[in-house]
Short mmCIF file of C-alpha atoms in Angstrom, two decimals:
data_model
loop_
_atom_site.label_atom_id
_atom_site.label_comp_id
_atom_site.label_asym_id
_atom_site.label_seq_id
_atom_site.Cartn_x
_atom_site.Cartn_y
_atom_site.Cartn_z
CA MET A 1 33.58 47.70 75.40
CA SER A 2 34.03 43.97 74.93
CA ARG A 3 30.94 43.08 72.90
CA PRO A 4 28.55 44.62 70.35
CA GLY A 5 25.35 46.24 71.53
CA ASN A 6 22.21 44.31 72.39
CA PRO A 7 19.23 45.85 70.50
CA ALA A 8 17.06 45.31 73.58
CA PHE A 9 19.28 47.62 75.65
CA PHE A 10 20.19 51.01 74.22
CA SER A 11 22.79 51.58 76.95
CA SER A 12 24.73 48.51 75.80
CA PHE A 13 25.82 50.23 72.58
CA TYR A 14 29.22 51.83 72.23
CA ASN A 15 29.48 55.60 72.61
CA PRO A 16 32.68 56.87 70.95
CA GLY A 17 32.03 60.51 71.84
CA THR A 18 33.64 63.04 69.48
CA ASP A 19 37.23 61.78 69.59
CA LEU A 20 38.51 61.37 66.02
CA LEU A 21 40.60 58.23 66.63
CA THR A 22 37.85 56.53 68.64
CA ILE A 23 35.14 57.21 66.05
CA GLY A 24 37.47 56.20 63.22
CA ALA A 25 38.27 52.85 64.83
CA TYR A 26 34.60 52.14 65.63
CA THR A 27 33.47 52.92 62.08
CA GLY A 28 36.11 50.75 60.42
CA PHE A 29 38.71 53.27 59.23
CA LYS A 30 42.46 52.64 59.27
CA ASN A 31 43.44 56.32 59.30
CA THR A 32 41.88 59.68 60.16
CA GLY A 33 42.27 61.13 56.65
CA ASP A 34 39.83 58.61 55.19
CA LEU A 35 37.36 59.30 57.99
CA LYS A 36 37.44 63.04 57.33
CA ARG A 37 36.90 62.51 53.59
CA LEU A 38 33.84 60.42 54.28
CA LEU A 39 32.38 63.05 56.63
CA VAL A 40 32.06 65.51 53.74
CA CYS A 41 31.08 63.12 50.94
CA ARG A 42 27.78 63.61 49.12
CA PRO A 43 25.57 61.10 51.02
CA MET A 44 26.69 62.44 54.40
CA LEU A 45 26.03 66.06 53.42
CA GLU A 46 22.66 65.23 51.85
CA ILE A 47 21.35 63.47 54.93
CA ALA A 48 22.88 65.95 57.37
CA THR A 49 21.16 68.76 55.45
CA ALA A 50 17.80 66.99 55.49
CA MET A 51 18.06 66.30 59.22
CA MET A 52 19.06 69.86 60.05
CA ASN A 53 16.19 71.28 58.00
CA ASP A 54 13.83 68.91 59.80
CA GLY A 55 15.22 69.64 63.28
CA CYS A 56 16.37 66.04 63.70
CA LEU A 57 20.12 66.33 64.16
CA GLN A 58 20.64 68.33 67.34
CA GLU A 59 17.15 68.70 68.78
CA LEU A 60 16.48 64.99 69.37
CA ASP A 61 18.07 62.40 71.63
CA TRP A 62 19.70 59.37 70.06
CA ASP A 63 18.03 56.94 72.46
CA ALA A 64 14.57 58.12 71.29
CA ILE A 65 15.51 57.78 67.62
CA PHE A 66 17.08 54.38 68.34
CA THR A 67 13.78 53.24 69.86
CA SER A 68 11.82 54.42 66.80
CA ILE A 69 14.04 52.27 64.56
CA GLU A 70 14.16 49.23 66.84
CA ALA A 71 10.33 49.31 67.06
CA PHE A 72 10.37 47.64 63.64
CA HIS A 73 12.66 44.95 65.09
CA ALA A 74 15.38 46.19 62.73
CA ASP A 75 13.85 44.07 59.95
CA THR A 76 15.35 45.44 56.72
CA ASP A 77 12.23 44.64 54.68
CA VAL A 78 10.00 46.45 57.16
CA LEU A 79 12.46 49.35 57.41
CA GLU A 80 12.42 49.72 53.64
CA THR A 81 8.63 49.84 53.67
CA GLN A 82 8.55 52.41 56.47
CA PHE A 83 11.68 54.48 55.78
CA GLY A 84 12.78 53.84 52.18
CA GLU A 85 13.47 56.50 49.56
CA GLY A 86 10.00 56.02 48.05
CA VAL A 87 8.23 56.88 51.31
CA ASN A 88 6.85 60.41 51.73
CA LEU A 89 7.98 61.05 55.28
CA ARG A 90 5.86 64.17 55.72
CA GLU A 91 2.74 62.19 54.89
CA CYS A 92 3.57 59.11 56.94
CA TYR A 93 5.02 61.01 59.91
CA PRO A 94 3.52 64.51 59.64
CA GLU A 95 4.15 67.57 61.75
CA ILE A 96 1.41 68.01 64.34
CA ASN A 97 -0.14 71.48 64.53
CA ILE A 98 -1.73 72.44 67.84
CA ASN A 99 -4.26 75.25 67.61
CA ARG A 100 -5.23 77.56 70.45
CA VAL A 101 -8.44 75.71 71.31
CA GLU A 102 -6.57 72.45 71.67
CA MET A 103 -3.82 74.14 73.67
CA GLU A 104 -6.38 75.16 76.28
CA ASP A 105 -6.84 71.49 77.04
CA LEU A 106 -3.54 70.48 78.63
CA HIS A 107 -4.30 66.79 78.23
CA ASN A 108 -4.76 67.18 74.48
CA ALA A 109 -1.69 69.39 74.25
CA ALA A 110 0.44 66.72 75.92
CA GLU A 111 -0.91 64.06 73.57
CA TYR A 112 -0.23 66.23 70.53
CA PHE A 113 3.30 67.03 71.66
CA ALA A 114 4.05 63.35 72.28
CA LYS A 115 2.80 62.54 68.77
CA PHE A 116 4.82 65.43 67.33
CA GLN A 117 7.98 64.10 68.98
CA ALA A 118 7.29 60.50 67.94
CA ASN A 119 6.80 61.51 64.30
CA ARG A 120 9.96 63.58 64.24
CA GLU A 121 11.93 60.73 65.83
CA ALA A 122 10.57 58.37 63.16
CA ARG A 123 11.66 60.76 60.41
CA ALA A 124 15.13 60.91 61.98
CA GLY A 125 15.25 57.11 61.95
CA ALA A 126 14.28 57.18 58.28
CA TYR A 127 17.10 59.56 57.45
CA LEU A 128 19.61 57.22 59.11
CA TYR A 129 18.20 54.28 57.17
CA ARG A 130 18.52 56.23 53.93
CA LEU A 131 22.09 57.21 54.82
CA MET A 132 22.95 53.55 55.31
CA GLN A 133 21.47 52.70 51.90
CA ARG A 134 23.10 55.63 50.13
CA LEU A 135 26.54 54.89 51.55
CA GLY A 136 26.19 51.27 50.47
CA LYS A 137 25.39 52.46 46.94
CA TYR A 138 28.13 55.11 47.04
CA ALA A 139 30.67 52.40 47.86
CA GLU A 140 29.86 50.75 44.52
CA GLU A 141 29.82 53.91 42.38
CA ASP A 142 32.66 54.99 40.11
CA THR A 143 34.24 58.44 40.28
CA THR A 144 31.88 59.97 37.71
CA GLU A 145 28.80 58.74 39.54
CA ARG A 146 30.15 59.97 42.86
CA MET A 147 30.61 63.48 41.49
CA PHE A 148 26.94 63.73 40.49
CA GLU A 149 25.23 66.53 42.47
CA SER A 150 28.12 66.72 44.93
CA GLU A 151 28.42 70.51 44.52
CA GLU A 152 24.67 70.91 45.08
CA ALA A 153 24.96 68.89 48.29
CA ARG A 154 27.77 71.12 49.54
CA ASN A 155 25.81 74.31 48.81
CA ALA A 156 22.63 72.99 50.43
CA PHE A 157 24.59 72.01 53.53
CA GLY A 158 25.95 75.55 53.85
CA LEU A 159 22.45 77.00 53.58
CA ALA A 160 21.12 74.62 56.22
CA LEU A 161 23.89 75.76 58.55
CA ASN A 162 22.97 79.41 57.87
CA ARG A 163 26.60 79.80 56.93
CA VAL A 164 26.56 80.19 53.16
CA SER A 165 30.17 81.32 53.20
CA VAL A 166 31.45 78.14 54.84
CA THR A 167 34.08 76.50 52.65
CA LEU A 168 33.96 72.76 53.10
CA PRO A 169 36.97 70.70 52.09
CA ASN A 170 36.33 69.00 48.77
CA PRO A 171 37.80 65.49 48.65
CA ASP A 172 38.48 63.71 45.40
CA PRO A 173 35.50 61.30 45.16
CA ALA A 174 37.86 58.58 43.97
CA ASN A 175 39.67 58.75 47.30
CA VAL A 176 36.61 58.43 49.54
CA VAL A 177 36.77 55.10 51.39
CA VAL A 178 33.47 53.59 52.60
CA PRO A 179 34.03 50.79 55.16
CA GLN A 180 31.42 48.05 55.15
CA GLN A 181 30.81 48.58 58.87
CA ILE A 182 28.82 51.75 58.14
CA PHE A 183 26.30 50.12 55.83
CA LYS A 184 26.41 46.46 56.85
CA PRO A 185 26.71 44.86 60.33
CA MET A 186 29.61 42.56 61.17
CA SER A 187 27.31 39.57 61.58
CA LYS A 188 30.14 37.11 62.26
CA LYS A 189 31.13 39.31 65.21
CA GLY A 190 27.61 39.17 66.61
CA GLU A 191 26.50 42.63 65.46
CA SER A 192 22.92 43.56 64.68
CA ILE A 193 21.89 46.20 62.17
CA MET A 194 21.38 48.57 65.12
CA GLU A 195 25.18 48.70 65.43
CA VAL A 196 25.28 50.24 61.94
CA PHE A 197 22.71 52.87 62.91
CA ASN A 198 24.72 53.63 66.04
CA ARG A 199 27.85 54.22 63.91
CA LEU A 200 25.98 56.45 61.48
CA TRP A 201 24.55 58.59 64.29
CA TYR A 202 27.99 59.28 65.73
CA LEU A 203 29.42 60.03 62.29
CA LEU A 204 26.73 62.67 61.78
CA GLN A 205 27.34 64.06 65.25
CA LYS A 206 31.07 64.26 64.49
CA LEU A 207 30.41 66.15 61.24
CA PHE A 208 28.09 68.58 62.96
CA TYR A 209 30.36 69.01 65.97
CA ASP A 210 33.42 69.84 63.88
CA ILE A 211 31.67 72.21 61.50
CA LYS A 212 30.01 74.11 64.36
CA SER A 213 33.11 74.02 66.56
CA LYS A 214 34.69 77.35 67.38
CA ALA A 215 37.94 75.70 68.34
CA PRO A 216 40.93 77.30 66.61
CA LYS A 217 42.02 73.94 65.21
CA ASN A 218 38.82 72.79 63.54
CA ILE A 219 39.78 69.57 61.77
CA LEU A 220 37.47 70.12 58.77
CA LEU A 221 37.98 73.85 58.29
CA CYS A 222 41.75 74.02 58.72
CA LYS A 223 44.38 74.45 55.99
CA ASN A 224 45.11 70.73 55.68
CA PRO A 225 41.74 69.09 56.44
CA PHE A 226 42.71 65.64 55.19
CA GLN A 227 45.99 65.40 57.04
CA SER A 228 46.05 61.79 58.14
CA ARG A 229 47.18 59.75 61.11
CA LYS A 230 47.11 55.97 61.45
CA ILE A 231 44.54 54.78 63.98
CA PRO A 232 46.31 52.65 66.63
CA GLY A 233 44.93 49.17 67.21
CA GLN A 234 44.08 49.80 70.85
CA TYR A 235 41.30 52.15 69.74
CA ILE A 236 39.44 49.31 68.00
CA PRO A 237 36.57 47.95 70.13
CA VAL A 238 37.40 44.44 71.34
CA TRP A 239 34.71 42.58 69.40
CA MET A 240 35.75 44.23 66.11
CA ARG A 241 39.36 43.08 66.34
CA ASN A 242 40.73 40.35 64.12
CA ASP A 243 42.32 37.20 65.54
CA THR A 244 45.83 38.67 65.55
CA GLN A 245 44.67 41.78 67.41
CA GLN A 246 42.74 39.63 69.89
CA ARG A 247 45.80 37.49 70.60
CA ARG A 248 47.97 40.56 71.03
CA LYS A 249 45.59 41.85 73.69
CA THR A 250 45.07 38.62 75.61
CA ALA A 251 48.78 37.80 75.62
CA PHE A 252 49.33 40.66 78.05
CA GLU A 253 45.97 41.16 79.71
CA THR A 254 43.37 39.10 81.54
CA PRO A 255 40.71 37.94 79.02
CA LEU A 256 37.55 40.04 79.09
CA SER A 257 34.46 38.75 80.85
CA SER A 258 31.81 36.72 79.04
CA LYS A 259 29.23 38.18 81.41
CA ALA A 260 27.63 41.58 81.04
CA PHE A 261 27.50 43.41 84.36
CA ALA A 262 25.68 46.72 84.06
CA TYR A 263 27.22 49.77 85.67
CA SER A 264 25.89 53.21 86.56
CA TRP A 265 28.32 56.07 87.14
CA GLY A 266 26.04 58.07 89.42
CA LYS A 267 26.37 61.83 89.80
CA SER A 268 24.92 61.55 93.29
CA LEU A 269 27.83 59.28 94.24
CA ASP A 270 30.55 61.59 92.90
CA ASP A 271 32.54 63.32 95.60
CA GLU A 272 32.66 67.12 95.75
CA SER A 273 36.44 66.97 95.28
CA ALA A 274 35.97 65.69 91.70
CA LYS A 275 33.54 68.44 90.68
CA ARG A 276 36.02 70.63 88.79
CA ILE A 277 37.47 67.76 86.75
CA LEU A 278 34.06 66.31 85.96
CA GLN A 279 32.81 69.67 84.69
CA GLY A 280 35.48 69.56 82.01
CA ILE A 281 34.66 66.05 80.79
CA GLU A 282 30.96 65.63 81.65
CA GLY A 283 29.82 65.70 78.02
CA ASN A 284 32.05 62.74 77.21
CA ILE A 285 31.31 60.55 80.21
CA LYS A 286 29.32 57.41 79.50
CA ARG A 287 27.28 57.20 82.68
CA GLU A 288 25.67 53.82 81.94
CA GLY A 289 26.81 50.68 80.15
CA PHE A 290 28.55 47.40 80.87
CA LEU A 291 31.80 46.57 82.66
CA ASP A 292 34.57 44.98 80.61
CA ASP A 293 35.57 42.56 83.36
CA ASP A 294 33.66 40.16 85.59
CA PRO A 295 33.90 41.44 89.19
CA GLY A 296 32.64 38.08 90.42
CA VAL A 297 36.06 36.48 89.85
CA GLU A 298 38.13 39.29 91.39
CA ASP A 299 39.16 40.60 94.77
CA GLU A 300 38.22 44.18 95.60
CA VAL A 301 41.61 45.64 94.69
CA LYS A 302 41.49 44.00 91.24
CA PHE A 303 37.91 45.22 90.73
CA ARG A 304 38.90 48.81 91.50
CA ASP A 305 41.97 48.56 89.26
CA ASN A 306 39.90 47.23 86.35
CA VAL A 307 37.29 49.97 86.68
CA ALA A 308 40.03 52.61 86.88
CA HIS A 309 41.58 51.13 83.71
CA GLN A 310 38.29 50.93 81.77
CA PHE A 311 37.39 54.55 82.53
CA ARG A 312 40.97 55.87 82.54
CA LEU A 313 40.39 57.38 85.98
CA THR A 314 44.05 57.71 86.95
CA GLU A 315 44.79 59.60 83.74
CA TYR A 316 42.10 62.09 84.69
CA GLY A 317 43.23 62.46 88.26
CA LEU A 318 40.28 60.47 89.63
CA GLN A 319 39.71 57.33 91.67
CA LEU A 320 36.75 55.26 92.77
CA CYS A 321 35.09 56.24 96.01
CA LYS A 322 31.67 54.87 96.93
CA VAL A 323 30.55 51.64 95.21
CA VAL A 324 26.97 50.40 95.60
CA ILE A 325 25.59 47.09 94.33
CA ASP A 326 21.84 47.05 93.68
CA TYR A 327 20.38 43.58 93.19
CA SER A 328 17.28 41.42 93.53
CA PHE A 329 16.68 37.67 93.82
CA HIS A 330 13.83 36.38 91.64
CA HIS A 331 12.11 39.80 91.58
CA GLU A 332 11.79 39.76 95.38
CA GLY A 333 12.51 43.47 95.67
CA LEU A 334 15.64 45.58 95.39
CA ASP A 335 18.46 45.39 97.95
CA SER A 336 21.69 47.35 98.11
CA LEU A 337 25.17 46.72 99.42
CA VAL A 338 27.77 49.44 99.99
CA THR A 339 31.15 47.80 99.43
CA ASP A 340 32.93 49.89 102.07
CA GLU A 341 30.51 48.52 104.67
CA CYS A 342 30.76 44.85 103.64
CA ASP A 343 33.39 42.16 103.33
CA TRP A 344 34.15 41.60 99.65
CA GLY A 345 34.91 37.90 99.89
CA THR A 346 32.06 36.73 102.16
CA GLU A 347 29.30 39.21 101.27
CA ILE A 348 29.95 40.84 97.88
CA LEU A 349 31.26 37.92 95.80
CA PRO A 350 28.30 35.61 96.60
CA ILE A 351 25.89 38.31 95.41
CA LEU A 352 27.88 38.85 92.20
CA ASN A 353 28.01 35.14 91.44
CA GLU A 354 24.51 34.09 92.49
CA THR A 355 22.43 36.98 91.15
CA LEU A 356 21.31 36.98 87.51
CA GLU A 357 23.20 39.67 85.62
CA GLU A 358 20.02 41.43 84.49
CA HIS A 359 18.98 41.79 88.15
CA LEU A 360 22.17 43.53 89.26
CA THR A 361 23.72 46.97 88.72
CA ILE A 362 27.04 48.21 90.06
CA SER A 363 26.88 51.94 90.79
CA PHE A 364 29.87 54.06 91.65
CA GLY A 365 31.17 57.56 92.08
CA VAL A 366 34.62 59.13 91.89
CA ARG A 367 36.78 61.55 93.81
CA MET A 368 40.09 63.28 93.14
CA LEU A 369 43.04 60.94 93.10
CA CYS A 370 45.09 63.39 95.13
CA THR A 371 43.51 65.87 97.52
CA SER A 372 46.65 67.95 97.93
CA GLU A 373 46.69 71.64 97.13
CA SER A 374 47.90 70.98 93.61
CA SER A 375 45.41 71.97 90.93
CA PRO A 376 43.55 69.20 89.09
CA PRO A 377 44.56 68.71 85.44
CA ASP A 378 42.65 70.39 82.62
CA PHE A 379 40.59 67.83 80.71
CA SER A 380 38.39 70.19 78.72
CA HIS A 381 39.46 68.52 75.46
CA ASN A 382 37.16 65.85 74.06
CA THR A 383 38.14 62.34 75.11
CA MET A 384 35.62 59.57 75.69
CA LEU A 385 35.59 57.89 79.09
CA GLY A 386 34.62 54.25 79.09
CA ARG A 387 36.10 53.36 75.70
CA GLU A 388 38.80 50.82 75.07
#
């Protein structure tokens, strides 16, 4: 991902999946030990508990919650009025009870359910706002202040999980690092406050994923939960890198595009030969977003190489197959080009260069890199496709 998300387009925001190094780099950590300490600090446990008790952590989609926050144009003054600690969320965004009489009217039932969902999404947005505020305050607190009610937060979290016996690692509050990126946007890098909310959502998802995970090597419930590893620079999203890191990248690679070409990795375009591999990684595939490189300045071979690099297709035993370009000129209706049926230089490049970016989507599917009798590799571990 070469640029921060655009609040007008949810799909433009970075999705780090559940990979520890990827999430750590995106949220501003230098090592995995500090990330794991933050995951079980008091503010994180308090908000995770509240969201679980309210059915807002696993039962809702992030894009719906994102929309409920962005509806206030991410204005911090408005967000404080709507979502702040002094707001009674159950009064402002109440549960909607549907009685039997109303249920008999399907139209009313649909309206009530939509309102029920909207209110719960708003409450979820409020919890994220409060987490942002609490982490900002926690960053300024001394060790004594950080210890206040920390044991209560741990116990309440266990109850919310219905696993009272769960033994969470207990970090020394003095050693909990709180990067600014999780309570304040990197404005000089072009970030909006929605980037902060995006980071907080994936931190909560990481906490929940690891605590609920039945994997034998659960990173938070193992013998050495805070064992640390330095996060390599290549995991840092491009726009977050400092000048030295940027120079190191561009010294060896073609500079990333200043344009934002939308892509869609379509299931309907995936070849049957890739089915087994995709089943193992489907939960970590980012099916929509933006390409890192401008295909309008490339030949077809370079385009395919860049897409394979961005999505690490070769590593996963995959390669591009069908590529479709959907576009429209001045809202004159949608047309499509299948690259295998067209000449790249005379037909594809003019479309890529003459069509407004917002009126064009590049869709593609994948197939196995090798169709020999050898078995495809096992990629059931969690690794995000589409990250840097």
